[in-house]
Amino acid sequence: MRYSLDFNWLWDGMAALAYGAGTTLALTVSTSVLGIVLSILGAAARRGPYPWLRKVVGLYVEIMRNTPFLVQLFFIFFGLPSLGIRLDPITAAVLAMTLNMAAYTIEVVGAGLDAIPRGQKEAAQALGLRPRLVFFKIILPQAIAIIFPALTSQIIIMMLESAVVSQISVRELAQEADLLQSRTFRSFETYLVATLIYLSMSAALRRLLFAGKRRFLGAGLA
């Protein structure tokens, strides 16, 4: 059986794919910012002085890491309305992606914190610096520099997993590709183009993150 490739539809369909790619990137950026902030707080809490807080964060990590992301997404979008909490698809997607990402990056950030020699914290405290200042100015920047490659990979993974939110009608790249192939009946070509767009976004995002490493972490930590 011979198959003839046809990309004549691409010019008309590129606007839809571009819109979907933009939505995917917007979801990734918002999720990454919120997820990293939450993971820093969670990693600090797991190493804090409050046993009950360490247990709560540990339980959250275990629940999120041992249940499918799709189930978490459906629970937030379809389950919470039973309790009177209704979220629009974009908000539900960002919340689900953030909670899922943070569960993994809490462990990543925690590994970075544990890699910092304890003597640095003790020396800073001996100079009279407050514990919060020691954490955010001395410990955390070094920890992020150490875990930066793992953190970048987690952001890329989250961008790829954003395709799942098409199940709640979020018009990201996978959803737009699915709608496009249903109209053109060119499934192979449509998903081939979508795959190439995902690969391009992954490569561009990775390069952008590493290019910004010196700017945000400082030349001395690069």
Short mmCIF file of N, CA, C and O in Angstrom, two decimals, residues 22-141:
data_model
loop_
_atom_site.label_atom_id
_atom_site.label_comp_id
_atom_site.label_asym_id
_atom_site.label_seq_id
_atom_site.Cartn_x
_atom_site.Cartn_y
_atom_site.Cartn_z
N GLY A 22 1.61 28.00 21.79
CA GLY A 22 1.66 29.12 22.73
C GLY A 22 1.00 28.78 24.05
O GLY A 22 1.51 29.14 25.13
N THR A 23 -0.13 28.08 23.98
CA THR A 23 -0.81 27.66 25.21
C THR A 23 0.05 26.68 26.01
O THR A 23 0.15 26.76 27.24
N THR A 24 0.70 25.76 25.30
CA THR A 24 1.58 24.80 25.95
C THR A 24 2.73 25.51 26.68
O THR A 24 3.05 25.19 27.83
N LEU A 25 3.33 26.49 26.02
CA LEU A 25 4.43 27.23 26.64
C LEU A 25 3.94 28.06 27.83
O LEU A 25 4.63 28.14 28.85
N ALA A 26 2.76 28.64 27.71
CA ALA A 26 2.21 29.43 28.82
C ALA A 26 1.94 28.53 30.03
O ALA A 26 2.23 28.91 31.18
N LEU A 27 1.39 27.36 29.79
CA LEU A 27 1.17 26.40 30.87
C LEU A 27 2.49 25.98 31.52
O LEU A 27 2.59 25.87 32.75
N THR A 28 3.50 25.76 30.68
CA THR A 28 4.80 25.33 31.19
C THR A 28 5.45 26.39 32.05
O THR A 28 5.97 26.10 33.14
N VAL A 29 5.41 27.64 31.59
CA VAL A 29 6.05 28.73 32.33
C VAL A 29 5.37 28.94 33.68
O VAL A 29 6.01 29.01 34.73
N SER A 30 4.03 29.05 33.66
CA SER A 30 3.31 29.29 34.91
C SER A 30 3.47 28.13 35.87
O SER A 30 3.67 28.32 37.08
N THR A 31 3.41 26.91 35.35
CA THR A 31 3.57 25.73 36.19
C THR A 31 4.97 25.65 36.78
O THR A 31 5.14 25.31 37.96
N SER A 32 5.97 25.97 35.98
CA SER A 32 7.36 25.89 36.44
C SER A 32 7.62 26.88 37.57
O SER A 32 8.24 26.54 38.58
N VAL A 33 7.15 28.11 37.39
CA VAL A 33 7.36 29.13 38.43
C VAL A 33 6.67 28.73 39.73
O VAL A 33 7.30 28.71 40.81
N LEU A 34 5.39 28.37 39.64
CA LEU A 34 4.65 27.99 40.84
C LEU A 34 5.20 26.69 41.44
O LEU A 34 5.33 26.57 42.67
N GLY A 35 5.54 25.73 40.59
CA GLY A 35 6.04 24.45 41.08
C GLY A 35 7.37 24.57 41.78
O GLY A 35 7.60 23.93 42.81
N ILE A 36 8.28 25.39 41.24
CA ILE A 36 9.59 25.55 41.86
C ILE A 36 9.46 26.27 43.20
O ILE A 36 10.12 25.90 44.19
N VAL A 37 8.62 27.31 43.27
CA VAL A 37 8.40 28.00 44.54
C VAL A 37 7.84 27.04 45.59
O VAL A 37 8.31 26.99 46.73
N LEU A 38 6.84 26.25 45.18
CA LEU A 38 6.24 25.29 46.10
C LEU A 38 7.25 24.22 46.52
O LEU A 38 7.26 23.79 47.68
N SER A 39 8.10 23.80 45.60
CA SER A 39 9.08 22.76 45.92
C SER A 39 10.15 23.28 46.88
O SER A 39 10.63 22.53 47.74
N ILE A 40 10.52 24.54 46.74
CA ILE A 40 11.50 25.12 47.68
C ILE A 40 10.91 25.17 49.09
O ILE A 40 11.57 24.78 50.07
N LEU A 41 9.66 25.61 49.17
CA LEU A 41 9.00 25.65 50.48
C LEU A 41 8.84 24.24 51.05
O LEU A 41 9.06 24.01 52.25
N GLY A 42 8.47 23.29 50.19
CA GLY A 42 8.29 21.91 50.66
C GLY A 42 9.59 21.28 51.10
O GLY A 42 9.64 20.58 52.13
N ALA A 43 10.67 21.50 50.34
CA ALA A 43 11.97 20.93 50.71
C ALA A 43 12.47 21.53 52.02
O ALA A 43 13.04 20.81 52.86
N ALA A 44 12.24 22.84 52.20
CA ALA A 44 12.64 23.47 53.46
C ALA A 44 11.82 22.93 54.62
O ALA A 44 12.35 22.70 55.72
N ALA A 45 10.52 22.71 54.37
CA ALA A 45 9.65 22.19 55.44
C ALA A 45 10.05 20.78 55.86
O ALA A 45 9.99 20.43 57.04
N ARG A 46 10.48 19.96 54.90
CA ARG A 46 10.90 18.59 55.21
C ARG A 46 12.18 18.55 56.02
O ARG A 46 12.51 17.52 56.62
N ARG A 47 12.89 19.68 56.06
CA ARG A 47 14.12 19.76 56.84
C ARG A 47 13.98 20.75 57.98
O ARG A 47 14.98 21.14 58.58
N GLY A 48 12.74 21.14 58.26
CA GLY A 48 12.47 22.10 59.31
C GLY A 48 12.30 21.45 60.67
O GLY A 48 12.39 20.22 60.82
N PRO A 49 11.99 22.24 61.68
CA PRO A 49 11.92 21.75 63.06
C PRO A 49 10.56 21.18 63.46
O PRO A 49 10.39 20.73 64.59
N TYR A 50 9.58 21.19 62.54
CA TYR A 50 8.23 20.77 62.90
C TYR A 50 7.92 19.38 62.36
O TYR A 50 7.74 19.21 61.14
N PRO A 51 7.85 18.37 63.22
CA PRO A 51 7.62 16.98 62.77
C PRO A 51 6.31 16.82 62.00
O PRO A 51 6.26 16.09 61.01
N TRP A 52 5.24 17.48 62.46
CA TRP A 52 3.95 17.34 61.80
C TRP A 52 3.99 17.87 60.37
O TRP A 52 3.37 17.31 59.46
N LEU A 53 4.75 18.97 60.17
CA LEU A 53 4.86 19.54 58.83
C LEU A 53 5.69 18.64 57.93
O LEU A 53 5.37 18.47 56.74
N ARG A 54 6.72 18.03 58.46
CA ARG A 54 7.52 17.09 57.68
C ARG A 54 6.67 15.91 57.24
O ARG A 54 6.79 15.43 56.10
N LYS A 55 5.78 15.43 58.10
CA LYS A 55 4.92 14.30 57.76
C LYS A 55 3.89 14.69 56.69
O LYS A 55 3.61 13.90 55.79
N VAL A 56 3.34 15.88 56.82
CA VAL A 56 2.34 16.35 55.84
C VAL A 56 2.97 16.46 54.45
O VAL A 56 2.40 15.98 53.46
N VAL A 57 4.14 17.08 54.38
CA VAL A 57 4.82 17.22 53.09
C VAL A 57 5.21 15.85 52.53
O VAL A 57 5.06 15.58 51.33
N GLY A 58 5.70 14.97 53.39
CA GLY A 58 6.07 13.63 52.96
C GLY A 58 4.88 12.85 52.42
O GLY A 58 4.99 12.14 51.42
N LEU A 59 3.72 12.98 53.08
CA LEU A 59 2.51 12.32 52.62
C LEU A 59 2.07 12.87 51.27
O LEU A 59 1.66 12.10 50.37
N TYR A 60 2.13 14.17 51.12
CA TYR A 60 1.78 14.80 49.84
C TYR A 60 2.67 14.29 48.71
O TYR A 60 2.17 13.93 47.62
N VAL A 61 3.96 14.21 48.96
CA VAL A 61 4.90 13.72 47.95
C VAL A 61 4.58 12.28 47.56
O VAL A 61 4.55 11.93 46.38
N GLU A 62 4.32 11.44 48.55
CA GLU A 62 4.04 10.03 48.25
C GLU A 62 2.74 9.86 47.47
O GLU A 62 2.67 9.05 46.54
N ILE A 63 1.71 10.63 47.82
CA ILE A 63 0.43 10.53 47.12
C ILE A 63 0.57 10.96 45.67
O ILE A 63 0.12 10.27 44.74
N MET A 64 1.22 12.09 45.44
CA MET A 64 1.32 12.64 44.10
C MET A 64 2.25 11.81 43.21
O MET A 64 2.00 11.67 42.01
N ARG A 65 3.27 11.23 43.79
CA ARG A 65 4.23 10.46 42.99
C ARG A 65 3.78 9.02 42.73
O ARG A 65 4.37 8.32 41.91
N ASN A 66 2.74 8.59 43.41
CA ASN A 66 2.28 7.22 43.26
C ASN A 66 0.86 7.12 42.71
O ASN A 66 0.22 6.08 42.84
N THR A 67 0.40 8.20 42.11
CA THR A 67 -0.90 8.19 41.42
C THR A 67 -0.70 8.80 40.03
O THR A 67 0.13 9.69 39.85
N PRO A 68 -1.46 8.35 39.03
CA PRO A 68 -1.29 8.88 37.67
C PRO A 68 -1.67 10.35 37.58
O PRO A 68 -2.62 10.81 38.24
N PHE A 69 -0.94 11.09 36.75
CA PHE A 69 -1.24 12.50 36.55
C PHE A 69 -2.65 12.69 36.00
O PHE A 69 -3.35 13.64 36.37
N LEU A 70 -3.08 11.78 35.14
CA LEU A 70 -4.42 11.89 34.56
C LEU A 70 -5.49 11.80 35.65
O LEU A 70 -6.49 12.54 35.62
N VAL A 71 -5.30 10.91 36.61
CA VAL A 71 -6.25 10.78 37.72
C VAL A 71 -6.26 12.05 38.56
O VAL A 71 -7.33 12.52 38.99
N GLN A 72 -5.09 12.62 38.81
CA GLN A 72 -5.01 13.87 39.57
C GLN A 72 -5.75 14.98 38.84
O GLN A 72 -6.49 15.77 39.46
N LEU A 73 -5.56 15.04 37.52
CA LEU A 73 -6.23 16.07 36.73
C LEU A 73 -7.74 15.91 36.76
O LEU A 73 -8.48 16.89 36.95
N PHE A 74 -8.22 14.68 36.60
CA PHE A 74 -9.66 14.42 36.64
C PHE A 74 -10.24 14.69 38.02
O PHE A 74 -11.38 15.16 38.14
N PHE A 75 -9.48 14.37 39.06
CA PHE A 75 -9.96 14.64 40.42
C PHE A 75 -10.20 16.13 40.63
O PHE A 75 -11.21 16.55 41.20
N ILE A 76 -9.25 16.95 40.13
CA ILE A 76 -9.38 18.40 40.31
C ILE A 76 -10.49 18.97 39.44
O ILE A 76 -11.29 19.80 39.90
N PHE A 77 -10.57 18.51 38.18
CA PHE A 77 -11.54 19.12 37.25
C PHE A 77 -12.95 18.55 37.40
O PHE A 77 -13.94 19.29 37.32
N PHE A 78 -13.05 17.22 37.59
CA PHE A 78 -14.36 16.59 37.67
C PHE A 78 -14.78 16.27 39.11
O PHE A 78 -15.98 16.22 39.40
N GLY A 79 -13.81 16.04 39.99
CA GLY A 79 -14.13 15.65 41.36
C GLY A 79 -14.46 16.81 42.28
O GLY A 79 -15.43 16.76 43.04
N LEU A 80 -13.66 17.88 42.22
CA LEU A 80 -13.87 19.01 43.11
C LEU A 80 -15.23 19.69 42.95
O LEU A 80 -15.78 20.22 43.94
N PRO A 81 -15.82 19.73 41.73
CA PRO A 81 -17.17 20.33 41.63
C PRO A 81 -18.20 19.66 42.52
O PRO A 81 -19.20 20.29 42.91
N SER A 82 -17.99 18.39 42.88
CA SER A 82 -18.92 17.72 43.80
C SER A 82 -18.89 18.36 45.18
O SER A 82 -19.85 18.24 45.95
N LEU A 83 -17.78 19.04 45.49
CA LEU A 83 -17.65 19.74 46.77
C LEU A 83 -17.96 21.22 46.62
O LEU A 83 -17.76 22.00 47.56
N GLY A 84 -18.42 21.61 45.44
CA GLY A 84 -18.76 23.01 45.20
C GLY A 84 -17.60 23.84 44.71
O GLY A 84 -17.70 25.07 44.64
N ILE A 85 -16.48 23.20 44.35
CA ILE A 85 -15.30 23.93 43.87
C ILE A 85 -15.19 23.71 42.36
O ILE A 85 -14.81 22.63 41.91
N ARG A 86 -15.53 24.71 41.59
CA ARG A 86 -15.52 24.59 40.14
C ARG A 86 -14.39 25.45 39.56
O ARG A 86 -14.29 26.64 39.86
N LEU A 87 -13.57 24.83 38.74
CA LEU A 87 -12.44 25.51 38.12
C LEU A 87 -12.56 25.43 36.61
O LEU A 87 -13.01 24.41 36.07
N ASP A 88 -12.18 26.50 35.93
CA ASP A 88 -12.16 26.45 34.47
C ASP A 88 -11.00 25.55 34.03
O ASP A 88 -10.09 25.27 34.81
N PRO A 89 -11.03 25.07 32.78
CA PRO A 89 -10.01 24.11 32.34
C PRO A 89 -8.57 24.59 32.51
O PRO A 89 -7.70 23.82 32.93
N ILE A 90 -8.29 25.85 32.19
CA ILE A 90 -6.92 26.36 32.30
C ILE A 90 -6.46 26.36 33.76
O ILE A 90 -5.35 25.91 34.09
N THR A 91 -7.32 26.85 34.66
CA THR A 91 -6.97 26.90 36.08
C THR A 91 -6.75 25.49 36.63
O THR A 91 -5.81 25.23 37.38
N ALA A 92 -7.63 24.57 36.26
CA ALA A 92 -7.50 23.18 36.71
C ALA A 92 -6.21 22.57 36.18
O ALA A 92 -5.52 21.83 36.90
N ALA A 93 -5.87 22.87 34.93
CA ALA A 93 -4.65 22.33 34.34
C ALA A 93 -3.41 22.85 35.05
O ALA A 93 -2.50 22.08 35.39
N VAL A 94 -3.36 24.16 35.30
CA VAL A 94 -2.21 24.76 36.00
C VAL A 94 -2.08 24.19 37.40
O VAL A 94 -0.98 23.87 37.87
N LEU A 95 -3.21 24.06 38.11
CA LEU A 95 -3.17 23.53 39.47
C LEU A 95 -2.69 22.09 39.49
O LEU A 95 -1.81 21.72 40.30
N ALA A 96 -3.22 21.27 38.60
CA ALA A 96 -2.81 19.86 38.55
C ALA A 96 -1.34 19.72 38.18
O ALA A 96 -0.60 18.93 38.78
N MET A 97 -0.91 20.47 37.18
CA MET A 97 0.48 20.39 36.75
C MET A 97 1.43 20.89 37.84
O MET A 97 2.50 20.32 38.05
N THR A 98 1.04 21.96 38.53
CA THR A 98 1.88 22.51 39.59
C THR A 98 2.04 21.52 40.73
O THR A 98 3.16 21.28 41.22
N LEU A 99 0.93 20.94 41.18
CA LEU A 99 0.99 19.99 42.29
C LEU A 99 1.79 18.75 41.92
O LEU A 99 2.54 18.20 42.74
N ASN A 100 1.64 18.31 40.66
CA ASN A 100 2.39 17.14 40.22
C ASN A 100 3.87 17.43 40.13
O ASN A 100 4.72 16.64 40.59
N MET A 101 4.22 18.56 39.54
CA MET A 101 5.63 18.91 39.38
C MET A 101 6.30 19.11 40.73
O MET A 101 7.43 18.65 40.96
N ALA A 102 5.63 19.81 41.64
CA ALA A 102 6.22 20.10 42.94
C ALA A 102 6.54 18.83 43.72
O ALA A 102 7.54 18.78 44.44
N ALA A 103 5.72 17.81 43.57
CA ALA A 103 5.96 16.55 44.28
C ALA A 103 7.30 15.93 43.90
O ALA A 103 7.96 15.29 44.71
N TYR A 104 7.68 16.11 42.64
CA TYR A 104 8.97 15.57 42.17
C TYR A 104 10.12 16.53 42.48
O TYR A 104 11.21 16.10 42.88
N THR A 105 9.90 17.81 42.27
CA THR A 105 10.99 18.76 42.47
C THR A 105 11.29 19.01 43.95
O THR A 105 12.37 19.51 44.27
N ILE A 106 10.37 18.69 44.84
CA ILE A 106 10.69 18.76 46.27
C ILE A 106 11.87 17.86 46.59
O ILE A 106 12.79 18.23 47.33
N GLU A 107 11.86 16.66 46.02
CA GLU A 107 12.97 15.73 46.24
C GLU A 107 14.23 16.22 45.55
O GLU A 107 15.35 16.05 46.08
N VAL A 108 14.09 16.82 44.38
CA VAL A 108 15.25 17.33 43.65
C VAL A 108 15.90 18.48 44.42
O VAL A 108 17.12 18.51 44.63
N VAL A 109 15.08 19.44 44.86
CA VAL A 109 15.60 20.56 45.63
C VAL A 109 16.19 20.08 46.95
O VAL A 109 17.24 20.56 47.39
N GLY A 110 15.52 19.11 47.56
CA GLY A 110 16.03 18.57 48.82
C GLY A 110 17.41 17.95 48.67
O GLY A 110 18.27 18.10 49.55
N ALA A 111 17.62 17.27 47.56
CA ALA A 111 18.94 16.68 47.30
C ALA A 111 20.00 17.76 47.17
O ALA A 111 21.14 17.61 47.64
N GLY A 112 19.64 18.88 46.55
CA GLY A 112 20.57 19.99 46.43
C GLY A 112 20.89 20.61 47.78
O GLY A 112 22.04 20.94 48.07
N LEU A 113 19.88 20.76 48.62
CA LEU A 113 20.10 21.32 49.95
C LEU A 113 21.01 20.43 50.78
O LEU A 113 21.89 20.90 51.51
N ASP A 114 20.80 19.12 50.67
CA ASP A 114 21.62 18.18 51.44
C ASP A 114 23.06 18.14 50.96
O ASP A 114 23.96 17.69 51.70
N ALA A 115 23.29 18.58 49.70
CA ALA A 115 24.65 18.53 49.15
C ALA A 115 25.52 19.69 49.63
O ALA A 115 26.74 19.65 49.47
N ILE A 116 24.92 20.72 50.23
CA ILE A 116 25.68 21.86 50.71
C ILE A 116 26.34 21.51 52.05
O ILE A 116 25.65 21.07 52.98
N PRO A 117 27.64 21.69 52.18
CA PRO A 117 28.31 21.37 53.46
C PRO A 117 27.68 22.13 54.64
O PRO A 117 27.39 23.32 54.53
N ARG A 118 27.48 21.42 55.70
CA ARG A 118 26.85 22.02 56.88
C ARG A 118 27.69 23.17 57.45
O ARG A 118 27.17 24.10 58.05
N GLY A 119 28.99 23.10 57.21
CA GLY A 119 29.87 24.14 57.73
C GLY A 119 29.56 25.52 57.19
O GLY A 119 29.79 26.52 57.88
N GLN A 120 29.01 25.60 55.98
CA GLN A 120 28.67 26.90 55.42
C GLN A 120 27.53 27.55 56.19
O GLN A 120 27.55 28.75 56.46
N LYS A 121 26.56 26.76 56.56
CA LYS A 121 25.44 27.28 57.36
C LYS A 121 25.92 27.71 58.73
O LYS A 121 25.55 28.79 59.23
N GLU A 122 26.76 26.90 59.34
CA GLU A 122 27.27 27.22 60.68
C GLU A 122 28.15 28.47 60.64
O GLU A 122 28.08 29.30 61.56
N ALA A 123 28.95 28.62 59.60
CA ALA A 123 29.81 29.80 59.48
C ALA A 123 28.98 31.07 59.31
O ALA A 123 29.28 32.11 59.91
N ALA A 124 27.93 30.98 58.49
CA ALA A 124 27.07 32.14 58.28
C ALA A 124 26.35 32.54 59.56
O ALA A 124 26.22 33.72 59.88
N GLN A 125 25.88 31.54 60.30
CA GLN A 125 25.20 31.83 61.56
C GLN A 125 26.16 32.40 62.59
O GLN A 125 25.80 33.25 63.41
N ALA A 126 27.42 31.95 62.53
CA ALA A 126 28.42 32.47 63.46
C ALA A 126 28.71 33.94 63.20
O ALA A 126 29.11 34.68 64.11
N LEU A 127 28.48 34.37 61.94
CA LEU A 127 28.67 35.78 61.60
C LEU A 127 27.47 36.64 61.97
O LEU A 127 27.47 37.85 61.74
N GLY A 128 26.44 35.99 62.49
CA GLY A 128 25.27 36.72 62.96
C GLY A 128 24.14 36.84 61.96
O GLY A 128 23.18 37.58 62.20
N LEU A 129 24.22 36.10 60.84
CA LEU A 129 23.14 36.15 59.85
C LEU A 129 21.92 35.37 60.35
O LEU A 129 22.06 34.33 60.98
N ARG A 130 20.76 35.88 60.06
CA ARG A 130 19.53 35.20 60.45
C ARG A 130 19.33 33.93 59.63
O ARG A 130 19.75 33.87 58.48
N PRO A 131 18.68 32.91 60.22
CA PRO A 131 18.49 31.63 59.51
C PRO A 131 17.82 31.78 58.15
O PRO A 131 18.22 31.12 57.18
N ARG A 132 16.81 32.65 58.06
CA ARG A 132 16.12 32.84 56.78
C ARG A 132 17.05 33.43 55.74
O ARG A 132 17.05 33.02 54.57
N LEU A 133 17.89 34.38 56.15
CA LEU A 133 18.83 35.00 55.24
C LEU A 133 19.90 34.00 54.80
O LEU A 133 20.31 33.98 53.63
N VAL A 134 20.34 33.17 55.72
CA VAL A 134 21.32 32.13 55.40
C VAL A 134 20.76 31.19 54.34
O VAL A 134 21.45 30.83 53.38
N PHE A 135 19.50 30.82 54.50
CA PHE A 135 18.88 29.87 53.57
C PHE A 135 18.75 30.46 52.18
O PHE A 135 19.15 29.84 51.17
N PHE A 136 18.19 31.68 52.07
CA PHE A 136 17.88 32.24 50.76
C PHE A 136 19.09 32.88 50.06
O PHE A 136 19.11 32.96 48.83
N LYS A 137 20.07 33.32 50.82
CA LYS A 137 21.21 34.01 50.22
C LYS A 137 22.44 33.13 50.04
O LYS A 137 23.27 33.39 49.17
N ILE A 138 22.56 32.08 50.85
CA ILE A 138 23.77 31.27 50.82
C ILE A 138 23.49 29.83 50.40
O ILE A 138 24.09 29.31 49.46
N ILE A 139 22.56 29.18 51.08
CA ILE A 139 22.31 27.75 50.84
C ILE A 139 21.54 27.52 49.54
O ILE A 139 21.97 26.73 48.68
N LEU A 140 20.41 28.20 49.38
CA LEU A 140 19.53 27.93 48.23
C LEU A 140 20.19 28.21 46.88
O LEU A 140 20.07 27.38 45.97
N PRO A 141 20.88 29.33 46.67
CA PRO A 141 21.51 29.55 45.35
C PRO A 141 22.49 28.45 44.97
O PRO A 141 22.53 28.02 43.81
#
